[in-house]
Coordinates of C-alpha atoms and ligand atoms in Angstrom, one line a residue:
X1 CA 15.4 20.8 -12.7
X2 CA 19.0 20.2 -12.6
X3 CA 19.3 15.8 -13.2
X4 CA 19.9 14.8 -9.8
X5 CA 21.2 11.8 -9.1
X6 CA 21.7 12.0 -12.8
X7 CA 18.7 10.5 -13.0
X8 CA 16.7 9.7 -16.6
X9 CA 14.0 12.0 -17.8
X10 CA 11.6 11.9 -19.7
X11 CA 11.6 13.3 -23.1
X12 CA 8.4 15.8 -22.5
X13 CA 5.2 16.1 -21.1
X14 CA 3.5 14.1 -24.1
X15 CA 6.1 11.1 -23.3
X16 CA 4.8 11.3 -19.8
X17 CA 1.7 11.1 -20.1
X18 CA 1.5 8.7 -22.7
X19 CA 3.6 6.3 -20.7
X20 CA 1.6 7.0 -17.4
X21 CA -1.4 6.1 -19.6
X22 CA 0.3 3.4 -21.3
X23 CA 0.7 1.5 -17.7
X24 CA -2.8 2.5 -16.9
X25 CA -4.5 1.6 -20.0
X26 CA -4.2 -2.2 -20.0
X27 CA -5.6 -6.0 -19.5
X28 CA -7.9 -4.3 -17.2
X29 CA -9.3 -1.7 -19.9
X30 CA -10.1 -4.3 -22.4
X31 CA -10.6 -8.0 -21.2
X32 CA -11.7 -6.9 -17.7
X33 CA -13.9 -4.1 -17.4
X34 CA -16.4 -5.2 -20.3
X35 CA -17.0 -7.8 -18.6
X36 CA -17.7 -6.3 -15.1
X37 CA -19.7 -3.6 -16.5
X38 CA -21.9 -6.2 -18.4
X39 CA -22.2 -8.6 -16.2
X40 CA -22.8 -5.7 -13.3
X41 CA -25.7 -4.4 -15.5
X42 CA -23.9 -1.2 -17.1
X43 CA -26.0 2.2 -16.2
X44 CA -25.5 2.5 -12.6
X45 CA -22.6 0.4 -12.0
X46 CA -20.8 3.0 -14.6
X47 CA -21.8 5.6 -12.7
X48 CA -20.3 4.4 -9.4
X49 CA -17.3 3.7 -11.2
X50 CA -16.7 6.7 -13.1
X51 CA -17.3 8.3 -9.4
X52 CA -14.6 6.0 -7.9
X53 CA -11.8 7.3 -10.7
X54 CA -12.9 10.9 -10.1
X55 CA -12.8 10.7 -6.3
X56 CA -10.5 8.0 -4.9
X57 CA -8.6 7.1 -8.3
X58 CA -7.6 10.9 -9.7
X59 CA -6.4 12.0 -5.6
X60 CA -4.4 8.8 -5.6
X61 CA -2.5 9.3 -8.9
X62 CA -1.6 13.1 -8.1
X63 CA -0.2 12.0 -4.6
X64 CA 1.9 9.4 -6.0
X65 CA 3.1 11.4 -8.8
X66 CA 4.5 13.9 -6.3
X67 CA 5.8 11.8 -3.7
X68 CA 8.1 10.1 -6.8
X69 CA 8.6 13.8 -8.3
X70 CA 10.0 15.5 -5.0
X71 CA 12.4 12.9 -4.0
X72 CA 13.6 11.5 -7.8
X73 CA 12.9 7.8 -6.2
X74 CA 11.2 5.2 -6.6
X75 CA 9.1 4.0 -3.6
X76 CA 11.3 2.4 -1.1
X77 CA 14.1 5.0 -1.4
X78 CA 11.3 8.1 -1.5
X79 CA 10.2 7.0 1.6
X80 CA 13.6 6.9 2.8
X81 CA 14.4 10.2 1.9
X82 CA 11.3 11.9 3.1
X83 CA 10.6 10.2 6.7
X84 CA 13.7 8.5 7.6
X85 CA 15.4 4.6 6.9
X86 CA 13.5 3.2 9.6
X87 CA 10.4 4.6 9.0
X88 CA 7.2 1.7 9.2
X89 CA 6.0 3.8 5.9
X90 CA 8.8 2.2 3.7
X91 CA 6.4 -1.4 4.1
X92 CA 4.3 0.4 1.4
X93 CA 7.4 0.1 -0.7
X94 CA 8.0 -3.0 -0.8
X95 CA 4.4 -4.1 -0.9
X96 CA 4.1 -2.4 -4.0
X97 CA 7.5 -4.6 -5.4
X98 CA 5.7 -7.9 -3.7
X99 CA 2.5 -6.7 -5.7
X100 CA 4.4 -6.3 -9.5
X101 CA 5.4 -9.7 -8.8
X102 CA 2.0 -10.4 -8.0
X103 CA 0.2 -8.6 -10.9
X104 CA 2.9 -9.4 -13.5
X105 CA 2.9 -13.4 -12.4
X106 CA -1.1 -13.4 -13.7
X107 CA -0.7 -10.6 -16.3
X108 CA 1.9 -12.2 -18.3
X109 CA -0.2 -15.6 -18.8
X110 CA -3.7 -13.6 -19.5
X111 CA -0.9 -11.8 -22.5
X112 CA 0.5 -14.8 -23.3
X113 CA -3.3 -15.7 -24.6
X114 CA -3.6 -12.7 -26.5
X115 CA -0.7 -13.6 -28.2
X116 CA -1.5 -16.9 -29.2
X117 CA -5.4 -15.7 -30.3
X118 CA -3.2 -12.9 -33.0
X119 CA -1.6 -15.6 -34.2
X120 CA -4.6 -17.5 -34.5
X121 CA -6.7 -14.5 -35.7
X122 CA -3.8 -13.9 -38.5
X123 CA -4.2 -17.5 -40.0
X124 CA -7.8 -17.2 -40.4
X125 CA -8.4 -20.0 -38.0
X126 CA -11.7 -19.0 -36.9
X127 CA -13.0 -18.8 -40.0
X128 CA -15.3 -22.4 -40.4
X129 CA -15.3 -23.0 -36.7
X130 CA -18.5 -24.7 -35.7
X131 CA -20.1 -22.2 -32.1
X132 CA -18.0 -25.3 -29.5
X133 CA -14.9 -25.2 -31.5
X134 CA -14.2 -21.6 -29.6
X135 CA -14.6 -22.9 -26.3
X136 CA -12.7 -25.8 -27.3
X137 CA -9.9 -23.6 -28.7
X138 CA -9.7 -21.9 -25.4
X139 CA -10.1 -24.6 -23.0
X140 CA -7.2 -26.1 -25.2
X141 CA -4.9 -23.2 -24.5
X142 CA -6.3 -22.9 -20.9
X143 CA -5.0 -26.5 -19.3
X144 CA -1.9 -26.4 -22.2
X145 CA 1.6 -26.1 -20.0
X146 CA 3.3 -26.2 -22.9
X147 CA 1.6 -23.3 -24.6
X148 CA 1.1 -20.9 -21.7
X149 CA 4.4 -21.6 -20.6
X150 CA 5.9 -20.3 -24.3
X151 CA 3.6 -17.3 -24.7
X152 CA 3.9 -16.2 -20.8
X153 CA 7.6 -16.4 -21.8
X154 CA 7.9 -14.3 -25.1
X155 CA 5.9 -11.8 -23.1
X156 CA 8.4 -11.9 -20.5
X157 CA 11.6 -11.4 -22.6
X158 CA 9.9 -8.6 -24.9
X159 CA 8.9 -7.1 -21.6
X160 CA 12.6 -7.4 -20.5
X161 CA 13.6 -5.6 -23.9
X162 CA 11.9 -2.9 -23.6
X163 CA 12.6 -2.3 -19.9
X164 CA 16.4 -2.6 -19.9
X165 CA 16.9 0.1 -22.7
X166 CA 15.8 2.4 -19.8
X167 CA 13.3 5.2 -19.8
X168 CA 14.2 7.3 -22.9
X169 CA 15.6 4.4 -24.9
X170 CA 13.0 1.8 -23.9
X171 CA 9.9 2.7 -22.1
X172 CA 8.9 6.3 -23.7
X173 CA 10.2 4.6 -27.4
X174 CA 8.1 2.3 -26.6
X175 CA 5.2 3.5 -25.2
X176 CA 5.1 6.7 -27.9
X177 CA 4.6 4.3 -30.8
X178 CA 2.0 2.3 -29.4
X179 CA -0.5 4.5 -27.7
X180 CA -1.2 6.0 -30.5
X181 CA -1.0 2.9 -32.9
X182 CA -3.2 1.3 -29.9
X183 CA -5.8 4.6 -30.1
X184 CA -6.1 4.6 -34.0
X185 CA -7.1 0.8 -33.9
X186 CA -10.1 1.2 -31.3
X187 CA -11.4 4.3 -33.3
X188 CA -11.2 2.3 -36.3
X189 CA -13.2 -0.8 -34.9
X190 CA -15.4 1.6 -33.7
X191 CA -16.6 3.6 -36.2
X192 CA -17.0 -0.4 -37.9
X193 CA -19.0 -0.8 -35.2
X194 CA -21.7 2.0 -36.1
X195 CA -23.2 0.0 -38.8
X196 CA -23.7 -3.1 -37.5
X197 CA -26.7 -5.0 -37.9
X198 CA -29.7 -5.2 -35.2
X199 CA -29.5 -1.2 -33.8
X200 CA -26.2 -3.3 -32.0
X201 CA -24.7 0.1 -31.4
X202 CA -27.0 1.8 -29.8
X203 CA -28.1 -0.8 -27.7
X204 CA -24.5 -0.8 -26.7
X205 CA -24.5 2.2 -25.8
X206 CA -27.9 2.1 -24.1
X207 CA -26.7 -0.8 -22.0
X208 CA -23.4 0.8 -20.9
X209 CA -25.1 4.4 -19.7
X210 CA -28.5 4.0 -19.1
X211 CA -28.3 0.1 -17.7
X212 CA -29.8 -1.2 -14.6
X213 CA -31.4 1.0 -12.0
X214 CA -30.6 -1.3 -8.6
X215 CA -27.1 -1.8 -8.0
X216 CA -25.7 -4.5 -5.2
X217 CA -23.0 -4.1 -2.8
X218 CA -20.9 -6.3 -4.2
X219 CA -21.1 -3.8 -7.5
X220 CA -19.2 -1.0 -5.3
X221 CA -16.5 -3.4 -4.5
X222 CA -15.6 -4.3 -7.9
X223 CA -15.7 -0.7 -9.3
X224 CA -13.5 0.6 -6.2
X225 CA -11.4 -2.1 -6.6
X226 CA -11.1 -2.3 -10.4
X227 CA -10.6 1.5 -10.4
X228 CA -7.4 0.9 -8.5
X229 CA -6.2 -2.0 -10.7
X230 CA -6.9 0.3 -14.0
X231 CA -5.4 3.7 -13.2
X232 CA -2.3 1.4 -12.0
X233 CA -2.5 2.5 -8.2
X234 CA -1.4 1.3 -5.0
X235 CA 1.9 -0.6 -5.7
X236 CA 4.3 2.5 -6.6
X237 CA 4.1 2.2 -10.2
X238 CA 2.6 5.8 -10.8
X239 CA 5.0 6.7 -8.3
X240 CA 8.2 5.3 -9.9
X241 CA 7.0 6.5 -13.5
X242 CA 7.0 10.2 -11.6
X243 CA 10.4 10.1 -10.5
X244 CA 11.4 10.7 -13.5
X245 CA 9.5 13.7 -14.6
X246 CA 11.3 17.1 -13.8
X247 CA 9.6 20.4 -12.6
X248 CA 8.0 21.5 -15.6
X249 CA 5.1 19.3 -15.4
X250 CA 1.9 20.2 -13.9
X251 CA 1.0 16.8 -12.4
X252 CA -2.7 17.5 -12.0
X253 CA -3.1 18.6 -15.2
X254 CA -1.1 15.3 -16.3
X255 CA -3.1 13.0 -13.6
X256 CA -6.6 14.0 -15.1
X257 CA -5.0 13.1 -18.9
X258 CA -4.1 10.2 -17.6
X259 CA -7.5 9.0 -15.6
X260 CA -9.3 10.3 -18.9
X261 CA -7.8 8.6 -21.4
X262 CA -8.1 5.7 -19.2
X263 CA -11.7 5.6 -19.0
X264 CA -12.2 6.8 -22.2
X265 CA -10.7 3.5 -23.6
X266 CA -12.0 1.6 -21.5
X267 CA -15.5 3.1 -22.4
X268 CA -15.0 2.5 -26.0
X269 CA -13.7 -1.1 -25.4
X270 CA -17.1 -2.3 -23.9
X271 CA -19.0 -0.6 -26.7
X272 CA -17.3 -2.3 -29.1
X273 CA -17.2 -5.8 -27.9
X274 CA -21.2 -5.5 -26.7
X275 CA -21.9 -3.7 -29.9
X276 CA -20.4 -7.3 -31.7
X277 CA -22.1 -9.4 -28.9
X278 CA -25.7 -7.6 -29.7
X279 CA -25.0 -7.5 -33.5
X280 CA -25.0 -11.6 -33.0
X281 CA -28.2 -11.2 -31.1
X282 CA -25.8 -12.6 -28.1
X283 CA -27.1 -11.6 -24.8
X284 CA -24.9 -14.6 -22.8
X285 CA -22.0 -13.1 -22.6
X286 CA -19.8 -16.3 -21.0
X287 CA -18.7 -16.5 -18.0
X288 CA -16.4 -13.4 -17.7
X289 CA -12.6 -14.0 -18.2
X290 CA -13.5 -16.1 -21.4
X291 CA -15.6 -13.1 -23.1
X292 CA -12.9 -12.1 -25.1
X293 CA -11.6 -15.3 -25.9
X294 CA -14.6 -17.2 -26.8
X295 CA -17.8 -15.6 -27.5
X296 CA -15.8 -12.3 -28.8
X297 CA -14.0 -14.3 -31.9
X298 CA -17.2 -16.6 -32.4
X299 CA -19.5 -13.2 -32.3
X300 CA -17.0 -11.7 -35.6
X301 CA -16.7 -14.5 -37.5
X302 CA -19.3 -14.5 -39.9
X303 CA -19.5 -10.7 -39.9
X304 CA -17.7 -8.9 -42.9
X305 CA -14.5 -7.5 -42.4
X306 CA -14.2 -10.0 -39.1
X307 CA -10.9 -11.2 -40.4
X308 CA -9.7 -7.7 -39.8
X309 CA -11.5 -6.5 -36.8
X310 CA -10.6 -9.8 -34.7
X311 CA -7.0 -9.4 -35.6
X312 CA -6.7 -5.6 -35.1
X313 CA -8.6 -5.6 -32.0
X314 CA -6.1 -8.7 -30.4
X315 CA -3.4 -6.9 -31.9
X316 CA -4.5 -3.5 -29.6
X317 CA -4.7 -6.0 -26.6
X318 CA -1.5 -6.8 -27.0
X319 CA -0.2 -2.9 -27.3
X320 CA -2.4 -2.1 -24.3
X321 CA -0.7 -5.3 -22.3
X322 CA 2.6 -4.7 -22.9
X323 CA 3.1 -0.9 -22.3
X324 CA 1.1 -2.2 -18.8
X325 CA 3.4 -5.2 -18.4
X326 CA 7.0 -2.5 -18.5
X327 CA 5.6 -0.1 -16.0
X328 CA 5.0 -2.8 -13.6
X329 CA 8.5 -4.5 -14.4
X330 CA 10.2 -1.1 -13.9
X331 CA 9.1 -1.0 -10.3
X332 CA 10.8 -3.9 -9.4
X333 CA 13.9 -2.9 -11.7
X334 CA 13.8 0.7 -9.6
X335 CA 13.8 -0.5 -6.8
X336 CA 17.3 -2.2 -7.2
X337 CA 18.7 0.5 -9.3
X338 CA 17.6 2.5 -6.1
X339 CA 19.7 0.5 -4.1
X340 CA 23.0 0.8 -6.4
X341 CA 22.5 -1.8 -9.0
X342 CA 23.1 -1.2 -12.7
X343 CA 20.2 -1.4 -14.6
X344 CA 21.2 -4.6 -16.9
X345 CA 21.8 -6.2 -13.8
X346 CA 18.8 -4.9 -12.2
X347 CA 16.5 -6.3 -15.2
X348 CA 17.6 -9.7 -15.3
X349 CA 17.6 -10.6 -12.0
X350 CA 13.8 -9.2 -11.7
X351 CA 12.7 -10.4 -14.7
X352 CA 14.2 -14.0 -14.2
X353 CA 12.6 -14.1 -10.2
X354 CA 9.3 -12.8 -11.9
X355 CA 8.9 -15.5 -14.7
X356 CA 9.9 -17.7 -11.9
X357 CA 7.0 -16.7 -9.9
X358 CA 4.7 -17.0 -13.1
X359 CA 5.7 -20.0 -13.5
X360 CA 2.4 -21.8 -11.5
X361 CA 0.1 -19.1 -13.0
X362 CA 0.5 -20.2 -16.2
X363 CA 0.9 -24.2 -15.7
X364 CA -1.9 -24.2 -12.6
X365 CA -4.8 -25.1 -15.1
X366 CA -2.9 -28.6 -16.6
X367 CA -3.8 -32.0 -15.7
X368 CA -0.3 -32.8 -14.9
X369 CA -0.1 -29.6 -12.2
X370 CA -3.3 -30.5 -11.0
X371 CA -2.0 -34.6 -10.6
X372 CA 0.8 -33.2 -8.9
X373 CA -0.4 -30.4 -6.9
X374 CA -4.0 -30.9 -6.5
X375 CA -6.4 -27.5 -6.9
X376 CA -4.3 -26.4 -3.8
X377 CA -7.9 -25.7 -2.4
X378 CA -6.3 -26.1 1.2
X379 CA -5.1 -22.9 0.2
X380 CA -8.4 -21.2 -1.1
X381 CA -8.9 -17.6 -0.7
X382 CA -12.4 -16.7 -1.2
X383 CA -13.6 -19.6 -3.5
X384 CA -10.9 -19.0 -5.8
X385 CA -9.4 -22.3 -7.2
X386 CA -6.4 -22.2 -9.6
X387 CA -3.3 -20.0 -8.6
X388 CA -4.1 -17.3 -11.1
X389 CA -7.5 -16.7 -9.9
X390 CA -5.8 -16.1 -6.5
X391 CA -3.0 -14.0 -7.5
X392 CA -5.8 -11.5 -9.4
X393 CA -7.8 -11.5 -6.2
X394 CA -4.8 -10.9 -4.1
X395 CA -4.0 -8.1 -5.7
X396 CA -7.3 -6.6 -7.1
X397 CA -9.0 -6.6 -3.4
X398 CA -6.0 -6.7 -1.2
X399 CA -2.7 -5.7 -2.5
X400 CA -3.6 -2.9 -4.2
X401 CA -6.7 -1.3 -2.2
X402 CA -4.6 -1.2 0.8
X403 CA -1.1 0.2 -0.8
X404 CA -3.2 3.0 -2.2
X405 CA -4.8 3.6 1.6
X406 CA -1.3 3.8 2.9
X407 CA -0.3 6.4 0.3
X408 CA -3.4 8.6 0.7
X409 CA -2.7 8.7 4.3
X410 CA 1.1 9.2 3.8
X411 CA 0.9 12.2 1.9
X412 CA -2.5 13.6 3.1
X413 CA -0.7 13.6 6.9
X414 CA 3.1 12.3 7.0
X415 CA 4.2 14.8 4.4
X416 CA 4.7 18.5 5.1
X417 CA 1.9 20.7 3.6
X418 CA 4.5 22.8 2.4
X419 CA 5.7 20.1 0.5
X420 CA 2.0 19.1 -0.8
X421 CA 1.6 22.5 -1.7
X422 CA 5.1 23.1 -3.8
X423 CA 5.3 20.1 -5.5
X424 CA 1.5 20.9 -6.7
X425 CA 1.5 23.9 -8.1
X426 CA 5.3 23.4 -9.9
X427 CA 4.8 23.5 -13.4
X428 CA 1.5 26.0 -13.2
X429 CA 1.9 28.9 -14.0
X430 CA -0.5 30.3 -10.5
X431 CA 0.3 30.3 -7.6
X432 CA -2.1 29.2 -5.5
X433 CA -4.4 27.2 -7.7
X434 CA -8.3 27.0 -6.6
X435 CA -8.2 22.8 -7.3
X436 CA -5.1 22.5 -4.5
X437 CA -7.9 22.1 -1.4
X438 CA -10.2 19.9 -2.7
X439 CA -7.6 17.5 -3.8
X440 CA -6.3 17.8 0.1
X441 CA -9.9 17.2 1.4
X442 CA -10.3 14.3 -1.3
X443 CA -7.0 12.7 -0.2
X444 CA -6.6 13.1 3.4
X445 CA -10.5 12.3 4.1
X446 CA -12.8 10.9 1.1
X447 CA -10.3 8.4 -0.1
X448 CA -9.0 6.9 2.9
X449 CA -12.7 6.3 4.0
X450 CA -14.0 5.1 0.9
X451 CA -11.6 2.3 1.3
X452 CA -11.3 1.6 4.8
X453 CA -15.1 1.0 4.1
X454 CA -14.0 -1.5 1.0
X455 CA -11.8 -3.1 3.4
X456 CA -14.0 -4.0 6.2
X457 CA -16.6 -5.1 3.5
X458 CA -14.1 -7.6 2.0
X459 CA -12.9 -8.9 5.6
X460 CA -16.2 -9.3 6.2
X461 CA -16.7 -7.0 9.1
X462 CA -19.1 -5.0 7.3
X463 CA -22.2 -6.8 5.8
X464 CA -22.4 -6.5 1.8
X465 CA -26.4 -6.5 2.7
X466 CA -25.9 -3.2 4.6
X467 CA -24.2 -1.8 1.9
X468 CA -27.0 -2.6 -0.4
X469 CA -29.7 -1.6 2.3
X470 CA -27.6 1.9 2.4
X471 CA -27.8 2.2 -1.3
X472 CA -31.8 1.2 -1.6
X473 CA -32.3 3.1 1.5
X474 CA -30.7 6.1 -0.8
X475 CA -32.4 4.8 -4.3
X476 CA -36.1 4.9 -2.2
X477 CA -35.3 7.9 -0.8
X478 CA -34.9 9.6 -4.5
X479 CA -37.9 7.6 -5.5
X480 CA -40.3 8.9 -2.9
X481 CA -39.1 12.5 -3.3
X482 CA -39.4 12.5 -7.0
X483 CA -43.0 11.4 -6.2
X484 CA -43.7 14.4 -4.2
X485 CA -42.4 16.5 -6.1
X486 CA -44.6 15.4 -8.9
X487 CA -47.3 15.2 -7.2
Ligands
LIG501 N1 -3.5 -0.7 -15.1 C1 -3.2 -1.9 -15.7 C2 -4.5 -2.4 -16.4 O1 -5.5 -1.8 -16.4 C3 -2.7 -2.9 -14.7 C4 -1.6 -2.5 -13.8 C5 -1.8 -2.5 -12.5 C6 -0.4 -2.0 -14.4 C7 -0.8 -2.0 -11.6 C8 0.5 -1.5 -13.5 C9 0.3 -1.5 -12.2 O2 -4.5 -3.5 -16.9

């Protein structure tokens, strides 16, 4: 395809997908989903998740891909072009730029800490640390302004680097060197992780696939929604990165790279950190967020080669952060290019307004905020205290589940099925590939449900008991015809 609008390209198919995978593989890979899976009982809460990517998350990132590949946009101008200025679809838009704000206010505090932990990690700090120095070393860091404030900032300005040398110059660079720097670190630490002491691995492993049998309602929330959050959905980020791919790319084919190498790390991730955990004979795994932070670097340090392994696997973090941390700045930065600005321009203004709006994310947790402020409870959403609890949930359970419900049902019934069709099967080499229905089915009808149903669940219109019942009504169901049929 002929440049048009003289827009940027990307380099080839590889650079594509490695930067699509780059903004999917993230903070949510590695410090989040361990954590959910573990403390959600692995097995069958894997399952349901891995379901959620094939069926609601693979649909999703194939329909933004196209709506940004057919009109060369990102989301508020491709919804311009394709139904009209006036058009009530162009709110998905700018929720998705209201959402990078959102995301990247919390993102660039959590990356902040990773920073400070290599640095940390590089000056063997750990090493002598009696089990309460590492929840003191956190906490520390939690409630410091000054510290967040200076890490949350680096982040930013490398962030802004990267983004304002553009897509070739910046982003792919970027994003090609540390994939696969990010890929060969995880492999290493894992095949470490083979020989640790107490059958750790294979409990691991046991844990993550064959886990608990029961699984609660509240379980099929957090994997829809963290499926969203992980493949990078629902705020026009896929989108954007697909508006500059020409028409030699199958996007399908790219999608399921993307979704697979996705999970994929974010499989290996949890087997890692709960092969460490079990090695240490450590079945608490902390309360969540503080996993990697705490009970991670205190699970390493005595173990040989922990110097290494802690530093390496902070260092990955902070790969796997910052190539999330450029998509989501680039929607913001598109969305003004979009709109006529140059991109130097474009990237400072964003970046300033976004470091602006981190601002209380990373300060929210100090005394002196806290004097000042209070805990801004009158404002709490769903038992969430501090500002950067909030801004997660806001975008994990709202933001983000209902952007991606408003793309699945822009292109599965706004957009022309001739359009659907073209922009699918450009770059294959058939012409009417057998996969082209079942996506339609999947994104006109299976996703929109799935999440209207996650929706009404988190408004509380539907019961989280009645989603249980359904799933023990299901569970029972297998139960009792296993028994007959054994009988
Ligand atoms: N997918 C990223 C992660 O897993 C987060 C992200 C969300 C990035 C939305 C871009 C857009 O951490």
């Amino acid at each position: 395809m002929s440049a048009k609008n003289g827009r940027e390209h990307w380099g080839s198919k590889t650079a594509f997908i490695l930067a699509a995978a780059g903004s999917a593989v993230g903070l949510g890979n590695i410090w989040k989903f361990p954590y959910i899976a573990h403390h959600n009982g692995g097995g069958k809460f894997v399952l349901i998740y891995l379901i959620c990517i094939a069926i609601v998350g693979l649909p999703l990132l194939v329909a933004e891909m196209m709506v940004g590949r057919a009109t060369q946009k990102s989301p508020v101008a491709a919804i311009e072009e394709l139904s009209g200025k006036g058009s009530l679809w162009t709110s998905m838009g700018y929720l998705g730029v209201i959402a990078s704000f959102v995301v990247l206010s919390f993102y660039i505090v959590v990356a902040g800490w990773v920073m400070h932990y290599i640095v940390l990690a590089a000056n063997n700090a750990f090493e002598g640390m009696k089990p309460e120095q590492f929840g003191q070393t956190f906490g520390d860091l939690y409630v410091s302004p000054g510290l967040n404030l200076l890490w949350a900032t680096l982040f930013m300005l490398i962030t802004y680097l990267i983004v304002q040398g553009g897509i070739k110059g910046g982003i792919e660079k970027t994003t090609n060197l540390l994939m696969p720097g990010l890929f060969v670190l995880l492999i290493m630490i894992l095949i470490w992780c083979v020989n640790l002491p107490n059958n750790a691995f294979n409990e691991a492993l046991n844990y993550l696939f064959m886990g608990k049998e029961e699984i609660e309602g509240a379980a099929v929330l957090e994997a829809l929604g963290h499926s969203f959050f992980t493949l990078s959905l629902g705020m026009g980020a896929m989108l954007t990165y697909g508006s500059y791919l020409d028409s030699k790319v199958d996007i399908f084919k790219a999608g399921m790279w993307v979704a697979v190498l996705d999970t994929i790390i974010a499989l290996i991730a949890s087997i890692i950190i709960m092969s460490i955990m079990f090695a240490n004979t450590e079945s608490n795994f902390g309360g969540g967020p503080g996993l990697l932070f705490v009970k991670f670097p205190q699970a390493l340090v005595q173990m040989p080669g922990g110097y290494y392994v802690t530093l390496f696997f902070f260092v990955l973090v902070f790969f796997a952060a910052l190539t999330s941390a450029i998509s989501l700045l680039e929607v913001a930065v598109a969305f003004l290019i979009d709109k006529g600005w140059n991109r130097k321009v474009a990237t400072n203004v964003m970046t300033i307004s976004i470091w602006v709006v981190g601002i209380p994310s990373a300060l929210s947790a100090s005394a002196a905020w806290k004097e000042i402020f209070g805990d801004i409870t009158m404002f709490d959403i769903a038992g969430k205290t501090s500002f950067f609890d909030k801004m997660d949930y806001l975008a994990s359970n709202w933001m983000l589940p209902i952007g991606g419900l408003m793309i699945a049902l822009y292109v599965g019934y706004a957009l022309s099925h001739q359009l659907r069709a073209e922009q699918f099967h450009m770059g294959m080499s058939r012409k009417a590939a057998a996969h082209f229905r079942p996506w339609v089915f999947f994104t006109r009808f299976v996703a929109p449900l799935v999440i209207i149903l996650i929706i009404l669940i988190e408004a509380g219109v539907v019961q989280k008991d009645s989603v249980n019942k359904f799933f023990d009504g299901l569970l029972s169901h297998k139960a009792s015809a296993v028994s007959e049929l054994s009988n």
